[in-house]
Amino acid sequence: MRLLKFLFLGIFFGIILSKSEVISWFRIQEMFRFQAFHMYGVIGSAVILGALFLFFARKTGMKDNEGKPLVLKPKDMSIVRYIAGGTLFGMGWALTGACPGPIYVLIGHGFITFIVVFVGAMLGVLCYGYLRDRLPH
């Protein structure tokens, strides 16, 4: 029963992705070809809202789902790993027309070919999990 709120949050997130046209292959191609501002506006809005949320979470002493204080660990800002990861993510996004979140929405809309993309994403996660200890972090 505790997890029910996450189901409703996921459904709400899917509706937002759908209504904002973030799942549209044409919108994604416009972004990668620098032909429209739409996707950059959506992504920029998400970054700004995320930054505001983190600011207020720190100021108010927000707690996590288990009642523990919310702790954000500093990240290693090694430029090579962000360039490599961003390049792989961007190539996958440009080739498939979907990043991880919208895959579920696209399948829910009846685009069953995205099951192949979903399986590929899960295989990538499994490969990373297997190779994680051997990769430079």
Short mmCIF file of C-alpha atoms in Angstrom, two decimals:
data_model
loop_
_atom_site.label_atom_id
_atom_site.label_comp_id
_atom_site.label_asym_id
_atom_site.label_seq_id
_atom_site.Cartn_x
_atom_site.Cartn_y
_atom_site.Cartn_z
CA MET A 1 0.00 0.00 0.00
CA ARG A 2 2.94 2.34 0.71
CA LEU A 3 4.12 1.99 -2.88
CA LEU A 4 0.75 3.03 -4.33
CA LYS A 5 1.76 6.70 -4.21
CA PHE A 6 4.70 5.90 -6.49
CA LEU A 7 2.38 4.22 -8.99
CA PHE A 8 0.23 7.37 -9.11
CA LEU A 9 3.34 9.56 -9.35
CA GLY A 10 4.54 7.45 -12.30
CA ILE A 11 1.17 7.74 -14.02
CA PHE A 12 1.20 11.51 -13.48
CA PHE A 13 4.77 11.68 -14.86
CA GLY A 14 3.68 9.69 -17.94
CA ILE A 15 0.78 12.07 -18.55
CA ILE A 16 3.13 15.06 -18.28
CA LEU A 17 5.59 13.47 -20.74
CA SER A 18 2.79 12.69 -23.16
CA LYS A 19 1.06 16.09 -23.00
CA SER A 20 4.34 18.01 -23.27
CA GLU A 21 5.20 16.02 -26.44
CA VAL A 22 8.50 14.90 -24.95
CA ILE A 23 7.83 11.39 -26.28
CA SER A 24 7.47 12.64 -29.85
CA TRP A 25 10.20 11.32 -32.13
CA PHE A 26 9.82 14.44 -34.26
CA ARG A 27 10.41 16.73 -31.25
CA ILE A 28 13.51 14.74 -30.34
CA GLN A 29 14.86 14.98 -33.89
CA GLU A 30 14.17 18.73 -33.91
CA MET A 31 16.24 19.03 -30.76
CA PHE A 32 19.20 17.05 -32.07
CA ARG A 33 19.13 19.04 -35.33
CA PHE A 34 18.86 22.37 -33.44
CA GLN A 35 15.64 23.20 -35.30
CA ALA A 36 13.37 23.98 -32.34
CA PHE A 37 13.60 25.21 -28.76
CA HIS A 38 10.75 23.02 -27.41
CA MET A 39 12.83 20.18 -25.91
CA TYR A 40 15.52 22.54 -24.62
CA GLY A 41 12.78 24.50 -22.85
CA VAL A 42 11.35 21.36 -21.26
CA ILE A 43 14.78 20.11 -20.17
CA GLY A 44 15.79 23.56 -18.92
CA SER A 45 12.56 23.85 -16.94
CA ALA A 46 13.24 20.44 -15.36
CA VAL A 47 16.78 21.50 -14.38
CA ILE A 48 15.54 24.75 -12.83
CA LEU A 49 12.71 23.00 -10.95
CA GLY A 50 15.12 20.31 -9.73
CA ALA A 51 17.57 22.94 -8.48
CA LEU A 52 14.77 24.79 -6.67
CA PHE A 53 13.52 21.54 -5.13
CA LEU A 54 17.00 20.67 -3.85
CA PHE A 55 17.46 24.19 -2.46
CA PHE A 56 14.18 24.02 -0.53
CA ALA A 57 14.81 20.41 0.52
CA ARG A 58 18.08 21.45 2.14
CA LYS A 59 16.62 24.57 3.75
CA THR A 60 13.61 22.79 5.24
CA GLY A 61 15.43 19.63 6.39
CA MET A 62 13.29 17.37 4.22
CA LYS A 63 13.35 13.65 5.02
CA ASP A 64 13.39 10.69 2.64
CA ASN A 65 10.69 8.04 2.26
CA GLU A 66 11.90 6.20 5.37
CA GLY A 67 12.02 9.32 7.57
CA LYS A 68 15.81 9.71 7.43
CA PRO A 69 17.38 13.11 6.72
CA LEU A 70 17.90 13.74 3.01
CA VAL A 71 21.66 13.58 2.34
CA LEU A 72 23.18 14.48 -1.00
CA LYS A 73 26.72 13.21 -1.46
CA PRO A 74 29.18 15.28 -3.52
CA LYS A 75 29.88 13.88 -6.99
CA ASP A 76 33.22 13.21 -8.62
CA MET A 77 33.24 15.72 -11.48
CA SER A 78 35.65 13.79 -13.73
CA ILE A 79 35.00 15.32 -17.16
CA VAL A 80 35.91 12.17 -19.12
CA ARG A 81 33.19 10.03 -17.57
CA TYR A 82 30.54 12.68 -18.18
CA ILE A 83 31.57 13.13 -21.82
CA ALA A 84 31.63 9.34 -22.40
CA GLY A 85 28.34 8.74 -20.59
CA GLY A 86 26.62 11.72 -22.21
CA THR A 87 27.78 10.64 -25.64
CA LEU A 88 26.49 7.08 -25.18
CA PHE A 89 23.21 8.33 -23.73
CA GLY A 90 22.76 10.89 -26.52
CA MET A 91 23.52 8.34 -29.24
CA GLY A 92 20.99 5.91 -27.80
CA TRP A 93 18.42 8.68 -27.45
CA ALA A 94 18.96 9.91 -31.03
CA LEU A 95 18.89 6.40 -32.52
CA THR A 96 15.84 5.09 -30.67
CA GLY A 97 13.90 8.31 -30.19
CA ALA A 98 13.48 7.71 -26.47
CA CYS A 99 15.39 8.17 -23.25
CA PRO A 100 14.63 5.81 -20.33
CA GLY A 101 11.56 7.56 -18.83
CA PRO A 102 9.48 7.87 -22.00
CA ILE A 103 10.06 4.23 -23.01
CA TYR A 104 7.28 3.17 -20.63
CA VAL A 105 4.97 5.91 -21.90
CA LEU A 106 5.59 4.94 -25.52
CA ILE A 107 4.83 1.28 -24.76
CA GLY A 108 1.71 2.43 -22.92
CA HIS A 109 0.64 4.40 -26.00
CA GLY A 110 0.79 1.18 -28.00
CA PHE A 111 4.16 1.58 -29.74
CA ILE A 112 5.08 -2.04 -29.10
CA THR A 113 8.33 -1.79 -31.05
CA PHE A 114 9.68 0.10 -28.03
CA ILE A 115 9.67 -3.21 -26.17
CA VAL A 116 12.90 -3.87 -28.11
CA VAL A 117 14.30 -0.56 -26.83
CA PHE A 118 13.19 -1.47 -23.30
CA VAL A 119 14.91 -4.87 -23.50
CA GLY A 120 18.05 -3.18 -24.83
CA ALA A 121 18.00 -0.69 -21.96
CA MET A 122 17.61 -3.47 -19.42
CA LEU A 123 20.49 -5.41 -21.00
CA GLY A 124 22.60 -2.27 -20.77
CA VAL A 125 21.76 -1.92 -17.07
CA LEU A 126 22.65 -5.58 -16.48
CA CYS A 127 25.95 -5.19 -18.35
CA TYR A 128 26.81 -2.10 -16.33
CA GLY A 129 25.94 -3.89 -13.09
CA TYR A 130 28.21 -6.77 -14.07
CA LEU A 131 31.10 -4.54 -15.21
CA ARG A 132 30.74 -1.76 -12.63
CA ASP A 133 33.61 -2.93 -10.41
CA ARG A 134 35.93 -3.12 -13.44
CA LEU A 135 35.10 0.34 -14.82
CA PRO A 136 36.96 3.51 -13.85
CA HIS A 137 34.78 5.63 -11.58
#
